PDB file of C-alpha atoms in Angstrom:
ATOM      1  CA  MET R   1      85.637 100.556 102.047  1.00 44.00           C
ATOM      2  CA  ALA R   2      89.335  99.926 102.507  1.00 49.00           C
ATOM      3  CA  GLU R   3      88.630  97.822 105.573  1.00 54.00           C
ATOM      4  CA  ASN R   4      86.172  95.665 103.623  1.00 54.00           C
ATOM      5  CA  ILE R   5      88.724  95.078 100.900  1.00 54.00           C
ATOM      6  CA  ASP R   6      91.301  94.143 103.501  1.00 78.00           C
ATOM      7  CA  ASN R   7      88.862  91.781 105.189  1.00 84.00           C
ATOM      8  CA  LYS R   8      88.096  90.143 101.850  1.00 88.00           C
ATOM      9  CA  LYS R   9      91.791  89.625 101.172  1.00 89.00           C
ATOM     10  CA  ILE R  10      92.260  88.220 104.640  1.00 92.00           C
ATOM     11  CA  GLU R  11      89.362  85.795 104.160  1.00 91.00           C
ATOM     12  CA  GLU R  12      90.797  84.608 100.853  1.00 92.00           C
ATOM     13  CA  ALA R  13      94.191  84.094 102.436  1.00 93.00           C
ATOM     14  CA  LEU R  14      92.497  82.352 105.347  1.00 93.00           C
ATOM     15  CA  ALA R  15      90.784  79.906 102.995  1.00 94.00           C
ATOM     16  CA  ARG R  16      94.074  79.204 101.232  1.00 94.00           C
ATOM     17  CA  GLU R  17      95.836  78.575 104.524  1.00 94.00           C
ATOM     18  CA  ILE R  18      93.111  76.197 105.716  1.00 95.00           C
ATOM     19  CA  ILE R  19      93.388  74.253 102.452  1.00 95.00           C
ATOM     20  CA  ASP R  20      97.187  74.156 102.697  1.00 94.00           C
ATOM     21  CA  ILE R  21      96.908  72.778 106.211  1.00 95.00           C
ATOM     22  CA  ALA R  22      94.447  70.128 105.041  1.00 95.00           C
ATOM     23  CA  CYS R  23      96.762  69.234 102.141  1.00 94.00           C
ATOM     24  CA  SER R  24      99.454  68.437 104.704  1.00 93.00           C
ATOM     25  CA  LEU R  25      96.976  66.151 106.511  1.00 94.00           C
ATOM     26  CA  ASP R  26      97.063  68.554 109.454  1.00 95.00           C
ATOM     27  CA  SER R  27      94.102  70.135 111.242  1.00 95.00           C
ATOM     28  CA  VAL R  28      93.191  73.591 112.434  1.00 95.00           C
ATOM     29  CA  ALA R  29      90.674  74.300 115.179  1.00 95.00           C
ATOM     30  CA  LEU R  30      88.563  77.441 115.211  1.00 94.00           C
ATOM     31  CA  PRO R  31      87.233  77.873 118.766  1.00 92.00           C
ATOM     32  CA  GLY R  32      83.451  77.827 118.991  1.00 90.00           C
ATOM     33  CA  PHE R  33      83.063  76.784 115.372  1.00 92.00           C
ATOM     34  CA  GLY R  34      84.844  73.568 114.501  1.00 94.00           C
ATOM     35  CA  THR R  35      87.913  71.836 113.145  1.00 95.00           C
ATOM     36  CA  PHE R  36      89.041  71.569 109.543  1.00 95.00           C
ATOM     37  CA  ALA R  37      91.281  68.664 108.657  1.00 95.00           C
ATOM     38  CA  GLY R  38      92.575  66.581 105.812  1.00 94.00           C
ATOM     39  CA  VAL R  39      91.861  62.907 106.384  1.00 94.00           C
ATOM     40  CA  LYS R  40      93.465  60.141 104.343  1.00 94.00           C
ATOM     41  CA  GLU R  41      91.440  57.038 103.611  1.00 93.00           C
ATOM     42  CA  ASN R  42      92.898  53.801 102.354  1.00 94.00           C
ATOM     43  CA  GLU R  43      91.733  51.844  99.362  1.00 91.00           C
ATOM     44  CA  ARG R  44      88.914  49.354  99.858  1.00 90.00           C
ATOM     45  CA  ILE R  45      86.592  47.024  98.042  1.00 90.00           C
ATOM     46  CA  GLU R  46      82.997  48.124  97.580  1.00 89.00           C
ATOM     47  CA  VAL R  47      80.215  45.660  96.771  1.00 88.00           C
ATOM     48  CA  ASP R  48      76.927  46.714  95.239  1.00 88.00           C
ATOM     49  CA  GLU R  49      74.243  44.425  96.656  1.00 88.00           C
ATOM     50  CA  SER R  50      71.777  44.911  93.849  1.00 90.00           C
ATOM     51  CA  THR R  51      74.146  44.067  91.018  1.00 87.00           C
ATOM     52  CA  GLY R  52      76.852  42.147  92.851  1.00 84.00           C
ATOM     53  CA  ARG R  53      79.394  44.385  91.228  1.00 87.00           C
ATOM     54  CA  ARG R  54      82.646  44.782  93.116  1.00 88.00           C
ATOM     55  CA  ARG R  55      84.903  47.742  92.727  1.00 90.00           C
ATOM     56  CA  LEU R  56      88.299  48.596  94.106  1.00 91.00           C
ATOM     57  CA  LEU R  57      88.127  52.177  95.328  1.00 93.00           C
ATOM     58  CA  PRO R  58      91.456  53.992  95.395  1.00 93.00           C
ATOM     59  CA  PRO R  59      92.807  55.835  98.430  1.00 94.00           C
ATOM     60  CA  CYS R  60      91.914  59.484  98.788  1.00 94.00           C
ATOM     61  CA  VAL R  61      92.269  62.504 101.035  1.00 94.00           C
ATOM     62  CA  LYS R  62      89.023  63.986 102.335  1.00 93.00           C
ATOM     63  CA  PHE R  63      88.498  67.552 103.410  1.00 94.00           C
ATOM     64  CA  SER R  64      86.509  67.114 106.607  1.00 94.00           C
ATOM     65  CA  PHE R  65      84.931  69.460 109.098  1.00 95.00           C
ATOM     66  CA  SER R  66      83.957  68.543 112.647  1.00 94.00           C
ATOM     67  CA  PRO R  67      81.653  71.073 114.305  1.00 94.00           C
ATOM     68  CA  SER R  68      82.433  72.075 117.845  1.00 94.00           C
ATOM     69  CA  VAL R  69      80.215  71.094 120.766  1.00 93.00           C
ATOM     70  CA  ILE R  70      79.147  74.707 121.263  1.00 91.00           C
ATOM     71  CA  LEU R  71      77.940  75.015 117.697  1.00 90.00           C
ATOM     72  CA  ARG R  72      76.101  71.707 117.845  1.00 89.00           C
ATOM     73  CA  LYS R  73      74.315  72.741 121.029  1.00 88.00           C
ATOM     74  CA  LYS R  74      73.264  76.023 119.474  1.00 86.00           C
ATOM     75  CA  LEU R  75      71.806  74.236 116.485  1.00 84.00           C
ATOM     76  CA  LYS R  76      69.960  71.678 118.602  1.00 79.00           C
ATOM     77  CA  LYS R  77      68.062  74.408 120.466  1.00 70.00           C
TER      78      LYS R  77
ATOM     79  CA  MET C   1     101.351  65.529 109.219  1.00 77.00           C
ATOM     80  CA  ASN C   2      98.717  65.150 111.974  1.00 84.00           C
ATOM     81  CA  GLN C   3      99.734  68.499 113.427  1.00 89.00           C
ATOM     82  CA  LYS C   4      97.049  70.547 115.139  1.00 93.00           C
ATOM     83  CA  PHE C   5      97.117  74.274 114.511  1.00 94.00           C
ATOM     84  CA  THR C   6      95.469  76.781 116.802  1.00 94.00           C
ATOM     85  CA  ILE C   7      93.749  79.959 115.757  1.00 94.00           C
ATOM     86  CA  HIS C   8      96.842  81.916 116.802  1.00 94.00           C
ATOM     87  CA  GLN C   9      99.112  79.875 114.561  1.00 94.00           C
ATOM     88  CA  LEU C  10      96.617  80.175 111.728  1.00 94.00           C
ATOM     89  CA  ALA C  11      96.487  83.949 112.211  1.00 94.00           C
ATOM     90  CA  GLU C  12     100.289  84.107 112.166  1.00 94.00           C
ATOM     91  CA  ARG C  13     100.453  82.155 108.917  1.00 94.00           C
ATOM     92  CA  VAL C  14      97.873  84.387 107.276  1.00 93.00           C
ATOM     93  CA  GLY C  15      99.602  87.466 108.674  1.00 92.00           C
ATOM     94  CA  ASN C  16     102.939  86.354 107.283  1.00 92.00           C
ATOM     95  CA  ARG C  17     101.362  85.693 103.918  1.00 91.00           C
ATOM     96  CA  LEU C  18      99.820  89.163 103.747  1.00 91.00           C
ATOM     97  CA  SER C  19     102.513  90.933 105.795  1.00 90.00           C
ATOM     98  CA  ILE C  20     100.023  92.267 108.319  1.00 90.00           C
ATOM     99  CA  ASP C  21      99.584  92.004 112.064  1.00 90.00           C
ATOM    100  CA  SER C  22      98.375  88.609 113.246  1.00 91.00           C
ATOM    101  CA  ALA C  23      96.089  90.214 115.836  1.00 92.00           C
ATOM    102  CA  VAL C  24      94.097  91.865 113.046  1.00 90.00           C
ATOM    103  CA  VAL C  25      93.850  88.540 111.238  1.00 92.00           C
ATOM    104  CA  GLU C  26      92.694  86.789 114.390  1.00 92.00           C
ATOM    105  CA  GLU C  27      89.904  89.317 114.841  1.00 92.00           C
ATOM    106  CA  VAL C  28      88.826  88.772 111.239  1.00 92.00           C
ATOM    107  CA  ILE C  29      88.805  85.003 111.749  1.00 94.00           C
ATOM    108  CA  LYS C  30      86.634  85.301 114.849  1.00 93.00           C
ATOM    109  CA  THR C  31      84.263  87.668 113.079  1.00 93.00           C
ATOM    110  CA  LYS C  32      84.026  85.282 110.126  1.00 92.00           C
ATOM    111  CA  CYS C  33      83.248  82.343 112.418  1.00 93.00           C
ATOM    112  CA  GLN C  34      80.499  84.297 114.167  1.00 92.00           C
ATOM    113  CA  GLU C  35      79.083  85.337 110.823  1.00 92.00           C
ATOM    114  CA  LEU C  36      79.016  81.735 109.575  1.00 93.00           C
ATOM    115  CA  GLU C  37      77.446  80.581 112.827  1.00 91.00           C
ATOM    116  CA  ARG C  38      74.706  83.204 112.711  1.00 91.00           C
ATOM    117  CA  SER C  39      73.892  82.385 109.113  1.00 92.00           C
ATOM    118  CA  LEU C  40      73.822  78.681 109.876  1.00 90.00           C
ATOM    119  CA  VAL C  41      71.454  79.129 112.800  1.00 88.00           C
ATOM    120  CA  ALA C  42      69.178  81.580 111.012  1.00 90.00           C
ATOM    121  CA  LYS C  43      69.065  80.257 107.448  1.00 89.00           C
ATOM    122  CA  GLY C  44      70.190  76.683 107.925  1.00 88.00           C
ATOM    123  CA  SER C  45      73.167  77.103 105.638  1.00 91.00           C
ATOM    124  CA  SER C  46      76.214  79.289 105.262  1.00 93.00           C
ATOM    125  CA  GLU C  47      79.021  79.502 102.741  1.00 93.00           C
ATOM    126  CA  PHE C  48      82.716  80.031 103.330  1.00 93.00           C
ATOM    127  CA  ASN C  49      84.151  81.157 100.014  1.00 91.00           C
ATOM    128  CA  GLY C  50      86.914  78.876  98.842  1.00 92.00           C
ATOM    129  CA  VAL C  51      86.324  76.357 101.612  1.00 94.00           C
ATOM    130  CA  GLY C  52      82.807  75.002 101.299  1.00 94.00           C
ATOM    131  CA  VAL C  53      79.158  75.185 102.316  1.00 94.00           C
ATOM    132  CA  PHE C  54      77.797  74.317 105.741  1.00 94.00           C
ATOM    133  CA  SER C  55      74.196  73.178 106.092  1.00 92.00           C
ATOM    134  CA  THR C  56      71.967  71.501 108.662  1.00 90.00           C
ATOM    135  CA  ASP C  57      69.656  68.548 108.165  1.00 86.00           C
ATOM    136  CA  GLU C  58      66.341  67.828 109.834  1.00 83.00           C
ATOM    137  CA  ASP C  59      67.973  66.453 112.959  1.00 82.00           C
ATOM    138  CA  GLY C  60      70.140  69.508 113.366  1.00 81.00           C
ATOM    139  CA  ASN C  61      73.331  67.759 112.282  1.00 88.00           C
ATOM    140  CA  ILE C  62      75.800  69.832 110.347  1.00 91.00           C
ATOM    141  CA  GLN C  63      76.780  68.729 106.878  1.00 92.00           C
ATOM    142  CA  PHE C  64      79.819  70.127 105.136  1.00 94.00           C
ATOM    143  CA  ASN C  65      80.184  70.162 101.374  1.00 94.00           C
ATOM    144  CA  PRO C  66      83.719  71.224 100.533  1.00 94.00           C
ATOM    145  CA  ASP C  67      84.435  73.508  97.637  1.00 93.00           C
ATOM    146  CA  GLY C  68      85.180  71.640  94.429  1.00 93.00           C
ATOM    147  CA  GLU C  69      88.538  73.255  93.817  1.00 93.00           C
ATOM    148  CA  ALA C  70      89.531  72.859  97.443  1.00 93.00           C
ATOM    149  CA  SER C  71      88.699  69.154  97.557  1.00 92.00           C
ATOM    150  CA  ALA C  72      90.475  68.587  94.228  1.00 94.00           C
ATOM    151  CA  GLN C  73      93.551  70.398  95.505  1.00 93.00           C
ATOM    152  CA  ILE C  74      93.590  68.358  98.704  1.00 94.00           C
ATOM    153  CA  ASN C  75      93.084  65.061  96.867  1.00 94.00           C
ATOM    154  CA  ALA C  76      95.604  65.945  94.147  1.00 92.00           C
ATOM    155  CA  PRO C  77      98.163  63.253  95.106  1.00 91.00           C
ATOM    156  CA  PHE C  78      95.550  60.532  94.519  1.00 92.00           C
ATOM    157  CA  SER C  79      93.671  62.109  91.639  1.00 91.00           C
ATOM    158  CA  ILE C  80      95.400  59.817  89.149  1.00 92.00           C
ATOM    159  CA  PHE C  81      93.668  56.751  90.581  1.00 91.00           C
ATOM    160  CA  GLU C  82      90.211  55.658  89.530  1.00 90.00           C
ATOM    161  CA  PRO C  83      87.865  52.951  90.809  1.00 89.00           C
ATOM    162  CA  GLU C  84      88.342  49.670  89.014  1.00 89.00           C
ATOM    163  CA  ASP C  85      85.881  46.819  88.530  1.00 88.00           C
ATOM    164  CA  LEU C  86      86.992  43.535  90.004  1.00 87.00           C
ATOM    165  CA  ASN C  87      86.613  40.213  88.280  1.00 83.00           C
ATOM    166  CA  PRO C  88      83.573  38.452  89.843  1.00 77.00           C
ATOM    167  CA  GLN C  89      85.337  35.081  89.711  1.00 77.00           C
ATOM    168  CA  VAL C  90      88.069  36.246  92.049  1.00 74.00           C
ATOM    169  CA  ASP C  91      87.474  35.196  95.672  1.00 71.00           C
ATOM    170  CA  PHE C  92      88.190  37.849  98.245  1.00 66.00           C
ATOM    171  CA  ALA C  93      87.121  35.880 101.306  1.00 68.00           C
ATOM    172  CA  ASP C  94      90.350  36.844 103.044  1.00 63.00           C
ATOM    173  CA  PHE C  95      89.507  40.510 102.816  1.00 58.00           C
ATOM    174  CA  ASP C  96      87.433  41.570 105.794  1.00 57.00           C
ATOM    175  CA  ASN C  97      87.081  45.244 104.952  1.00 56.00           C
ATOM    176  CA  ALA C  98      84.594  44.885 102.129  1.00 55.00           C
ATOM    177  CA  THR C  99      81.653  47.229 102.314  1.00 56.00           C
ATOM    178  CA  GLU C 100      78.254  46.963 100.771  1.00 53.00           C
ATOM    179  CA  ILE C 101      76.026  49.562  99.188  1.00 54.00           C
ATOM    180  CA  THR C 102      72.337  49.133  99.867  1.00 47.00           C
ATOM    181  CA  ASP C 103      71.153  50.761  96.661  1.00 48.00           C
ATOM    182  CA  SER C 104      72.740  51.622  93.389  1.00 48.00           C
ATOM    183  CA  GLU C 105      73.870  55.190  93.832  1.00 48.00           C
ATOM    184  CA  PRO C 106      74.142  57.468  90.818  1.00 48.00           C
ATOM    185  CA  THR C 107      77.777  57.890  89.943  1.00 48.00           C
ATOM    186  CA  ASN C 108      79.644  60.066  87.517  1.00 49.00           C
ATOM    187  CA  GLU C 109      82.318  58.973  85.042  1.00 46.00           C
ATOM    188  CA  LYS C 110      84.947  58.586  87.717  1.00 46.00           C
ATOM    189  CA  GLY C 111      82.676  56.456  89.829  1.00 46.00           C
ATOM    190  CA  ILE C 112      82.244  59.073  92.521  1.00 48.00           C
ATOM    191  CA  LEU C 113      78.801  59.399  94.042  1.00 46.00           C
ATOM    192  CA  THR C 114      77.011  62.420  92.681  1.00 45.00           C
ATOM    193  CA  ASP C 115      74.137  62.495  95.134  1.00 46.00           C
ATOM    194  CA  ASN C 116      74.473  65.352  97.603  1.00 46.00           C
ATOM    195  CA  SER C 117      73.204  63.310 100.490  1.00 44.00           C
ATOM    196  CA  ALA C 118      75.523  61.207 102.549  1.00 44.00           C
ATOM    197  CA  PRO C 119      76.364  57.916 100.831  1.00 45.00           C
ATOM    198  CA  LYS C 120      74.388  54.979 102.175  1.00 46.00           C
ATOM    199  CA  ILE C 121      77.153  52.518 102.660  1.00 47.00           C
ATOM    200  CA  GLU C 122      76.799  49.529 104.872  1.00 44.00           C
ATOM    201  CA  GLU C 123      80.011  48.270 106.289  1.00 43.00           C
ATOM    202  CA  THR C 124      80.269  44.602 107.057  1.00 41.00           C
ATOM    203  CA  GLU C 125      82.203  45.251 110.226  1.00 39.00           C
ATOM    204  CA  LEU C 126      81.085  48.000 112.537  1.00 37.00           C
ATOM    205  CA  GLY C 127      83.594  48.751 115.247  1.00 38.00           C
ATOM    206  CA  GLU C 128      81.329  50.643 117.641  1.00 40.00           C
ATOM    207  CA  ASP C 129      77.763  51.671 118.114  1.00 42.00           C
ATOM    208  CA  ALA C 130      76.818  54.635 115.961  1.00 41.00           C
ATOM    209  CA  SER C 131      74.815  56.222 118.753  1.00 42.00           C
ATOM    210  CA  THR C 132      77.843  56.527 121.004  1.00 41.00           C
ATOM    211  CA  THR C 133      80.023  58.286 118.492  1.00 43.00           C
ATOM    212  CA  GLU C 134      80.050  62.006 118.066  1.00 46.00           C
ATOM    213  CA  PRO C 135      78.174  63.271 115.045  1.00 46.00           C
ATOM    214  CA  LYS C 136      80.450  64.561 112.344  1.00 48.00           C
ATOM    215  CA  ALA C 137      79.741  66.574 109.287  1.00 52.00           C
ATOM    216  CA  VAL C 138      79.979  64.425 106.196  1.00 44.00           C
ATOM    217  CA  GLU C 139      80.940  65.782 102.829  1.00 49.00           C
ATOM    218  CA  ALA C 140      79.406  64.100  99.840  1.00 45.00           C
ATOM    219  CA  ASP C 141      81.042  65.623  96.798  1.00 46.00           C
ATOM    220  CA  SER C 142      84.717  65.321  97.494  1.00 46.00           C
ATOM    221  CA  CYS C 143      85.258  61.739  98.414  1.00 51.00           C
ATOM    222  CA  PRO C 144      82.506  59.272  99.224  1.00 49.00           C
ATOM    223  CA  LEU C 145      84.765  56.771 100.886  1.00 50.00           C
ATOM    224  CA  PRO C 146      83.833  55.905 104.483  1.00 48.00           C
ATOM    225  CA  GLU C 147      86.525  55.398 107.026  1.00 50.00           C
ATOM    226  CA  THR C 148      87.611  51.809 107.202  1.00 53.00           C
ATOM    227  CA  PRO C 149      90.602  50.369 108.983  1.00 52.00           C
ATOM    228  CA  PRO C 150      93.393  49.243 106.689  1.00 54.00           C
ATOM    229  CA  ALA C 151      93.465  45.579 105.899  1.00 58.00           C
ATOM    230  CA  VAL C 152      96.103  43.849 107.979  1.00 59.00           C
ATOM    231  CA  PRO C 153      97.095  40.411 106.733  1.00 59.00           C
ATOM    232  CA  ILE C 154      97.061  37.733 109.420  1.00 63.00           C
ATOM    233  CA  VAL C 155     100.406  36.002 109.570  1.00 58.00           C
ATOM    234  CA  ASP C 156     100.748  32.631 111.256  1.00 58.00           C
ATOM    235  CA  LEU C 157     103.796  32.853 113.477  1.00 59.00           C
ATOM    236  CA  THR C 158     103.516  29.417 115.088  1.00 57.00           C
ATOM    237  CA  VAL C 159     106.689  27.366 114.928  1.00 54.00           C
ATOM    238  CA  SER C 160     106.288  23.858 113.563  1.00 53.00           C
ATOM    239  CA  ASN C 161     108.424  20.946 114.722  1.00 57.00           C
ATOM    240  CA  GLU C 162     108.852  19.547 111.268  1.00 57.00           C
ATOM    241  CA  PRO C 163     112.269  20.088 109.759  1.00 56.00           C
ATOM    242  CA  SER C 164     112.146  22.858 107.311  1.00 55.00           C
ATOM    243  CA  GLN C 165     113.128  22.231 103.755  1.00 59.00           C
ATOM    244  CA  ARG C 166     115.969  24.387 102.709  1.00 66.00           C
ATOM    245  CA  ILE C 167     115.539  25.838  99.362  1.00 67.00           C
ATOM    246  CA  THR C 168     118.784  25.864  97.477  1.00 67.00           C
ATOM    247  CA  PRO C 169     119.028  28.413  94.762  1.00 66.00           C
ATOM    248  CA  PRO C 170     119.997  27.215  91.317  1.00 66.00           C
ATOM    249  CA  PRO C 171     123.712  27.508  90.495  1.00 67.00           C
ATOM    250  CA  PHE C 172     124.747  30.790  89.128  1.00 67.00           C
ATOM    251  CA  ARG C 173     125.315  30.628  85.429  1.00 66.00           C
ATOM    252  CA  VAL C 174     127.032  33.292  83.449  1.00 63.00           C
ATOM    253  CA  PRO C 175     124.918  34.004  80.429  1.00 59.00           C
ATOM    254  CA  ASP C 176     126.444  33.586  77.024  1.00 61.00           C
ATOM    255  CA  ARG C 177     127.764  36.828  75.771  1.00 61.00           C
ATOM    256  CA  VAL C 178     126.455  37.937  72.497  1.00 56.00           C
ATOM    257  CA  THR C 179     129.227  39.668  70.586  1.00 57.00           C
ATOM    258  CA  PRO C 180     128.786  41.480  67.317  1.00 58.00           C
ATOM    259  CA  ASP C 181     130.363  40.186  64.149  1.00 62.00           C
ATOM    260  CA  GLU C 182     134.072  40.807  64.308  1.00 56.00           C
ATOM    261  CA  PRO C 183     136.353  41.031  61.264  1.00 60.00           C
ATOM    262  CA  GLN C 184     138.287  37.840  60.655  1.00 61.00           C
ATOM    263  CA  TYR C 185     142.020  38.191  60.057  1.00 64.00           C
ATOM    264  CA  VAL C 186     143.872  35.738  57.776  1.00 59.00           C
ATOM    265  CA  SER C 187     147.213  34.803  59.284  1.00 61.00           C
ATOM    266  CA  ALA C 188     150.329  34.443  57.114  1.00 61.00           C
ATOM    267  CA  PRO C 189     151.596  30.915  56.405  1.00 61.00           C
ATOM    268  CA  SER C 190     154.060  29.753  59.008  1.00 66.00           C
ATOM    269  CA  VAL C 191     157.747  29.712  57.934  1.00 66.00           C
ATOM    270  CA  SER C 192     160.533  27.895  59.780  1.00 78.00           C
ATOM    271  CA  LYS C 193     163.805  29.561  60.880  1.00 81.00           C
ATOM    272  CA  ASP C 194     165.985  27.698  58.357  1.00 85.00           C
ATOM    273  CA  GLN C 195     163.753  28.710  55.477  1.00 88.00           C
ATOM    274  CA  SER C 196     163.765  32.324  56.563  1.00 89.00           C
ATOM    275  CA  LEU C 197     167.598  32.366  56.866  1.00 91.00           C
ATOM    276  CA  THR C 198     167.981  30.859  53.411  1.00 92.00           C
ATOM    277  CA  MET C 199     165.571  33.390  51.964  1.00 92.00           C
ATOM    278  CA  PHE C 200     167.509  36.212  53.643  1.00 93.00           C
ATOM    279  CA  ILE C 201     170.854  35.060  52.194  1.00 93.00           C
ATOM    280  CA  VAL C 202     169.443  34.597  48.714  1.00 94.00           C
ATOM    281  CA  GLY C 203     167.858  38.001  48.865  1.00 94.00           C
ATOM    282  CA  LEU C 204     171.132  39.570  49.993  1.00 94.00           C
ATOM    283  CA  ILE C 205     173.106  37.967  47.139  1.00 95.00           C
ATOM    284  CA  VAL C 206     170.535  38.983  44.575  1.00 95.00           C
ATOM    285  CA  GLY C 207     170.566  42.527  45.923  1.00 94.00           C
ATOM    286  CA  LEU C 208     174.364  42.806  45.753  1.00 95.00           C
ATOM    287  CA  ALA C 209     174.393  41.416  42.218  1.00 94.00           C
ATOM    288  CA  VAL C 210     171.767  43.852  41.044  1.00 94.00           C
ATOM    289  CA  GLY C 211     173.707  46.724  42.659  1.00 94.00           C
ATOM    290  CA  ALA C 212     176.970  45.705  40.969  1.00 94.00           C
ATOM    291  CA  VAL C 213     175.327  45.474  37.567  1.00 94.00           C
ATOM    292  CA  ALA C 214     173.677  48.839  38.026  1.00 93.00           C
ATOM    293  CA  THR C 215     176.990  50.468  38.996  1.00 92.00           C
ATOM    294  CA  PHE C 216     178.759  48.995  35.974  1.00 90.00           C
ATOM    295  CA  VAL C 217     176.061  50.215  33.622  1.00 90.00           C
ATOM    296  CA  PHE C 218     176.126  53.700  35.140  1.00 88.00           C
ATOM    297  CA  MET C 219     179.904  53.993  34.825  1.00 88.00           C
ATOM    298  CA  SER C 220     179.889  52.752  31.251  1.00 86.00           C
ATOM    299  CA  LEU C 221     177.231  55.184  30.139  1.00 84.00           C
ATOM    300  CA  PHE C 222     178.545  58.387  31.770  1.00 79.00           C
ATOM    301  CA  SER C 223     182.327  57.913  31.302  1.00 71.00           C
ATOM    302  CA  HIS C 224     183.441  59.609  27.978  1.00 62.00           C
ATOM    303  CA  PRO C 225     186.825  58.703  26.393  1.00 62.00           C
ATOM    304  CA  ASP C 226     187.596  62.403  25.580  1.00 64.00           C
ATOM    305  CA  ALA C 227     186.690  63.661  29.000  1.00 60.00           C
ATOM    306  CA  PRO C 228     189.556  65.466  30.756  1.00 59.00           C
ATOM    307  CA  SER C 229     191.238  63.703  33.576  1.00 63.00           C
ATOM    308  CA  ASP C 230     191.500  65.136  37.059  1.00 68.00           C
ATOM    309  CA  ALA C 231     194.896  66.673  36.388  1.00 69.00           C
ATOM    310  CA  ASP C 232     193.542  68.484  33.322  1.00 68.00           C
ATOM    311  CA  GLU C 233     190.669  69.870  35.373  1.00 67.00           C
ATOM    312  CA  VAL C 234     193.146  71.287  37.920  1.00 68.00           C
ATOM    313  CA  GLU C 235     195.064  73.052  35.180  1.00 72.00           C
ATOM    314  CA  ILE C 236     191.959  74.609  33.733  1.00 64.00           C
ATOM    315  CA  VAL C 237     190.915  75.931  37.097  1.00 66.00           C
ATOM    316  CA  GLU C 238     194.332  77.416  37.744  1.00 71.00           C
ATOM    317  CA  GLU C 239     194.162  79.291  34.398  1.00 70.00           C
ATOM    318  CA  PHE C 240     190.944  80.959  35.366  1.00 66.00           C
ATOM    319  CA  VAL C 241     192.238  81.856  38.791  1.00 65.00           C
ATOM    320  CA  VAL C 242     195.354  83.459  37.437  1.00 56.00           C
TER     321      VAL C 242
END
């Protein structure tokens, strides 16, 4: 029981650390699983073809995940 | 920024946060990854609490939907900005990074796509063939903006032979100072030296005359004819002393 509680605390702290790393626009790689990263995207103009409406989209920071090759191969099987 | 952390460094950071051994944390991280992987393969989706949900589509590609709080925390520096409509009369022909949306996507109040599927955005300039790139998980909720290179203005650096016109700045002009209303002082009328000397002498004579008259009046009032002289006063004093 105590081990489960400890594991839960560790997982919560792990999630917080991954988010902190992404906030700094850094990345962290988990072998065999994938890479979490914070990716900044610049502002851009978006045009809606159907209405012709143009919008200026502001810059943002995305929380992205890139699966590893091993995981992708396992899922393709 | 742009630093790559390994699982060991991540375990050390978590261990320092919780004051526990990093080896224990590393084992927990590996176990968690295996658990997520098994769930993803078996059920087609898995959830990492506080981070997001992983799922697979029909082609076996992994999609990642980040946790709402996590994506908001990461995008906090830019959360104050919102999409703005552009005036249709403005010509943006110089901008080459405009993108087009094939269909009207449902958006929320902030203009962010609400559909869970990947946004169907057609970019006018595609740098490379999509088939050659590695598939990446795309998150839909956090930020629907596709990666586009930043717009770089093209500057003509050719040197012309024509003499350049020098632009001379306008002459510097000190602005008029605005001063508040100041009290105005009335100066005394100007008097020459001769007049002042005459006035001084007249004043002196008048002063001496007034003083002489005052002395005469004082002596006449307080001097009594029966008052004893100084010699009488000396005799009286001697009587008392004896």
